[in-house]
Amino acid sequence: MLLASIAVNNYPMLHLEDKVSFALQCMEDYDVFQLPLVKEDYYIGLVNKEDVLDLDENQTMAALADQLSRVALPHSAHFTAALNLFAKHQLSLLPILNEHQECVGVIPQKNLNEQLAQFLGVDLPGAIIVVSISPYQYSLAELSRLVETNNAQIIQLNTHFEEANGALVITFKLNKEEASAIIATLQRYNYQVLHYFGNTPL
C-alpha cells in the first residue's frame, strides 16, 4: 500500500505569511501537534506546536522557516516507511511529497493506525502463535509446510531478533482458531512456543 493511496488533503497547510495565532488555532481545530509549512505548494518543513508557543502570536511562520525539520516521505513510499518517522519524531501527522517536493497531502496518525490494523489482519479470525528459533534454523518454507500439513495456512507473519539471546522470534496468524496439533508439530521440530492465542489452551 503506497502512501499516496492513504494520504488526505483536507488538513490545512501553513504559509509564510500566516500568523502564530492562526497556526495554533488550526492545530487546535484539527487536534494535531504539527502542520506542514509551504511556499505556494513547495514543502518548507514541519511546524511543531511547541515551536510556535515560544513566539509572539502576531509573528508569522517566516520566523521559523529556516529552522524547521523537513520530515516527510515521498508519495510513492510504502506505508510502513511512515511508522519509524511517527515513532522517532512523535508525529500526529506526516507530510507526503510528490516528485517536485510539493506537499500533496498528509497522513494523520489515525489513518496510519487503520492501515496498519488492516495490514496485520487484526480483524481476521484465527489463532496467533509466537515461537522462537535460532536464525540459522529458520526456514519460511519449512514453517509453512509444518502448518499446512495440519490443514491450516499462515495468513500473516512477522519476525524480530531478541538481542539478549540472538534468537529469532516469529509471530504468525493462522486461518483457523484451533491450533493444538500445529503447536505439537512445531515443538517436535525444535520450535520453542512462547505464546499462543486461540481456542485451545496450551
Coordinates of C-alpha atoms in Angstrom, one line a residue:
M1 CA 0.0 0.0 0.0
L2 CA 1.6 3.3 -1.2
L3 CA 1.3 6.4 0.9
A4 CA -0.4 8.2 -2.0
S5 CA -3.4 6.0 -1.5
I6 CA -4.0 6.9 2.2
A7 CA -2.9 10.5 2.1
V8 CA -5.6 13.1 2.7
N9 CA -5.7 16.7 1.7
N10 CA -8.4 18.1 4.0
Y11 CA -5.9 19.3 6.6
P12 CA -4.7 22.9 6.5
M13 CA -1.2 23.9 5.3
L14 CA 0.6 26.9 6.8
H15 CA 2.1 29.6 4.7
L16 CA 5.0 32.0 5.4
E17 CA 2.6 34.9 5.9
D18 CA 0.4 33.1 8.4
K19 CA 0.5 34.3 12.0
V20 CA 1.3 32.2 15.0
S21 CA -2.2 32.7 16.3
F22 CA -3.6 31.2 13.1
A23 CA -1.3 28.2 13.2
L24 CA -2.2 27.4 16.8
Q25 CA -5.9 27.7 16.0
C26 CA -5.6 25.3 13.1
M27 CA -3.7 22.8 15.3
E28 CA -6.5 23.1 17.9
D29 CA -9.3 22.7 15.4
Y30 CA -7.7 19.6 13.8
D31 CA -6.4 18.2 17.0
V32 CA -2.8 17.8 15.8
F33 CA 0.6 18.9 17.0
Q34 CA 2.2 19.6 13.6
L35 CA 1.3 21.1 10.3
P36 CA 3.3 21.5 7.1
L37 CA 4.7 24.8 6.1
V38 CA 4.6 25.5 2.3
K39 CA 5.6 28.3 -0.1
E40 CA 3.0 28.0 -2.8
D41 CA 2.9 24.2 -2.8
Y42 CA 6.6 23.6 -2.2
Y43 CA 7.3 22.0 1.2
I44 CA 9.5 24.0 3.5
G45 CA 9.2 22.0 6.7
L46 CA 7.1 20.7 9.6
V47 CA 5.9 23.2 12.1
N48 CA 5.6 21.8 15.7
K49 CA 3.2 23.3 18.2
E50 CA 6.0 23.6 20.8
D51 CA 8.0 25.8 18.4
V52 CA 5.3 28.3 17.8
L53 CA 4.3 28.5 21.5
D54 CA 7.6 30.4 22.1
L55 CA 6.7 33.1 19.6
D56 CA 4.5 36.2 19.8
E57 CA 1.1 35.4 18.4
N58 CA 1.5 38.2 15.8
Q59 CA 4.7 36.8 14.4
T60 CA 4.5 34.9 11.1
M61 CA 5.6 31.5 10.1
A62 CA 8.5 33.1 8.2
A63 CA 10.3 33.4 11.6
L64 CA 10.5 29.6 11.7
A65 CA 11.2 28.8 8.1
D66 CA 15.0 28.4 8.4
Q67 CA 14.9 26.1 11.4
L68 CA 12.2 23.6 10.5
S69 CA 12.8 19.9 10.1
R70 CA 11.9 18.6 6.6
V71 CA 10.3 15.4 8.0
A72 CA 8.3 13.9 5.1
L73 CA 8.1 11.0 2.8
P74 CA 7.5 10.6 -1.0
H75 CA 4.0 9.6 -2.1
S76 CA 5.5 6.6 -3.8
A77 CA 6.8 5.1 -0.5
H78 CA 5.2 2.1 1.2
F79 CA 3.1 3.0 4.1
T80 CA 5.3 1.0 6.6
A81 CA 8.1 3.6 6.0
A82 CA 6.0 6.1 7.9
L83 CA 5.9 4.0 11.1
N84 CA 9.5 4.8 12.0
L85 CA 9.1 8.5 11.4
F86 CA 5.9 8.7 13.5
A87 CA 7.7 7.0 16.4
K88 CA 11.0 8.8 16.1
H89 CA 9.5 12.3 15.8
Q90 CA 6.4 11.8 17.9
L91 CA 4.2 12.9 15.0
S92 CA 0.5 13.4 14.8
L93 CA 0.7 13.7 11.0
L94 CA 3.3 13.2 8.3
P95 CA 3.6 15.4 5.1
I96 CA 3.6 13.5 1.8
L97 CA 5.5 14.9 -1.2
N98 CA 5.4 14.4 -4.9
E99 CA 8.5 14.2 -7.2
H100 CA 8.6 18.1 -7.3
Q101 CA 8.9 18.3 -3.5
E102 CA 5.3 19.7 -3.3
C103 CA 3.2 18.8 -0.4
V104 CA 0.3 16.8 -1.8
G105 CA -1.3 15.7 1.5
V106 CA -0.7 14.3 4.9
I107 CA -1.0 11.0 6.7
P108 CA -2.8 11.5 10.1
Q109 CA -1.9 9.1 12.9
K110 CA -5.5 7.7 12.8
N111 CA -5.2 6.8 9.1
L112 CA -1.8 5.1 9.7
N113 CA -3.2 3.1 12.6
E114 CA -6.2 2.0 10.5
Q115 CA -3.9 0.9 7.6
L116 CA -1.6 -0.9 10.0
A117 CA -4.5 -2.8 11.5
Q118 CA -5.6 -3.8 8.0
F119 CA -2.1 -4.8 7.1
L120 CA -1.7 -7.0 10.2
G121 CA -5.2 -8.6 9.6
V122 CA -6.3 -7.9 13.2
D123 CA -10.0 -8.2 12.2
L124 CA -9.5 -11.6 10.6
P125 CA -10.3 -14.6 12.8
G126 CA -7.5 -17.1 13.6
A127 CA -5.1 -18.3 16.3
I128 CA -1.8 -16.4 16.9
I129 CA 1.3 -18.3 17.7
V130 CA 4.7 -16.9 18.8
V131 CA 7.7 -19.1 18.5
S132 CA 11.4 -18.8 19.0
I133 CA 14.2 -20.5 17.0
S134 CA 17.8 -20.0 16.0
P135 CA 18.1 -17.7 13.0
Y136 CA 20.2 -20.4 11.3
Q137 CA 17.4 -22.9 11.6
Y138 CA 14.7 -20.7 10.3
S139 CA 13.0 -21.5 7.1
L140 CA 9.8 -20.0 6.0
A141 CA 9.2 -22.9 3.6
E142 CA 9.6 -25.4 6.4
L143 CA 7.3 -23.4 8.8
S144 CA 4.6 -23.1 6.1
R145 CA 4.9 -26.8 5.4
L146 CA 4.5 -27.8 9.1
V147 CA 1.4 -25.6 9.4
E148 CA -0.1 -26.8 6.1
T149 CA 0.4 -30.5 7.0
N150 CA -2.1 -29.7 9.8
N151 CA -4.7 -28.3 7.3
A152 CA -4.1 -24.7 8.1
Q153 CA -2.4 -21.7 6.4
I154 CA -0.3 -18.8 7.7
I155 CA -2.2 -15.6 6.8
Q156 CA 0.2 -13.1 8.4
L157 CA 3.8 -13.3 9.8
N158 CA 6.3 -11.0 11.4
T159 CA 9.8 -11.6 12.8
H160 CA 12.2 -9.8 15.1
F161 CA 15.5 -10.7 16.8
E162 CA 15.9 -11.0 20.5
E163 CA 19.1 -9.1 21.2
A164 CA 19.6 -10.8 24.6
N165 CA 19.9 -14.3 23.2
G166 CA 20.2 -13.9 19.5
A167 CA 17.0 -15.9 18.8
L168 CA 14.6 -15.2 16.0
V169 CA 11.1 -14.6 17.3
I170 CA 8.3 -15.4 14.8
T171 CA 4.7 -14.3 15.3
F172 CA 2.2 -15.7 12.9
K173 CA -1.5 -15.8 12.5
L174 CA -3.4 -18.8 11.2
N175 CA -6.7 -19.1 9.2
K176 CA -8.2 -21.3 12.0
E177 CA -8.8 -20.8 15.7
E178 CA -7.8 -24.3 16.9
A179 CA -4.1 -25.0 16.8
S180 CA -3.1 -27.7 19.3
A181 CA -1.9 -30.1 16.6
I182 CA 0.2 -27.4 14.9
I183 CA 1.8 -26.5 18.3
A184 CA 2.7 -30.1 18.9
T185 CA 4.2 -30.4 15.4
L186 CA 6.3 -27.2 15.9
Q187 CA 7.6 -28.4 19.2
R188 CA 8.7 -31.7 17.6
Y189 CA 10.7 -29.6 15.1
N190 CA 12.5 -27.7 17.9
Y191 CA 10.4 -24.5 17.8
Q192 CA 10.0 -23.1 21.2
V193 CA 6.4 -21.9 21.6
L194 CA 6.5 -18.7 23.6
H195 CA 2.8 -17.7 23.4
Y196 CA -0.4 -18.9 22.0
F197 CA -3.7 -17.1 21.5
G198 CA -6.6 -19.2 20.3
N199 CA -9.4 -21.6 21.3
T200 CA -7.2 -24.3 22.7
P201 CA -5.0 -23.5 25.7
L202 CA -1.5 -25.0 26.0

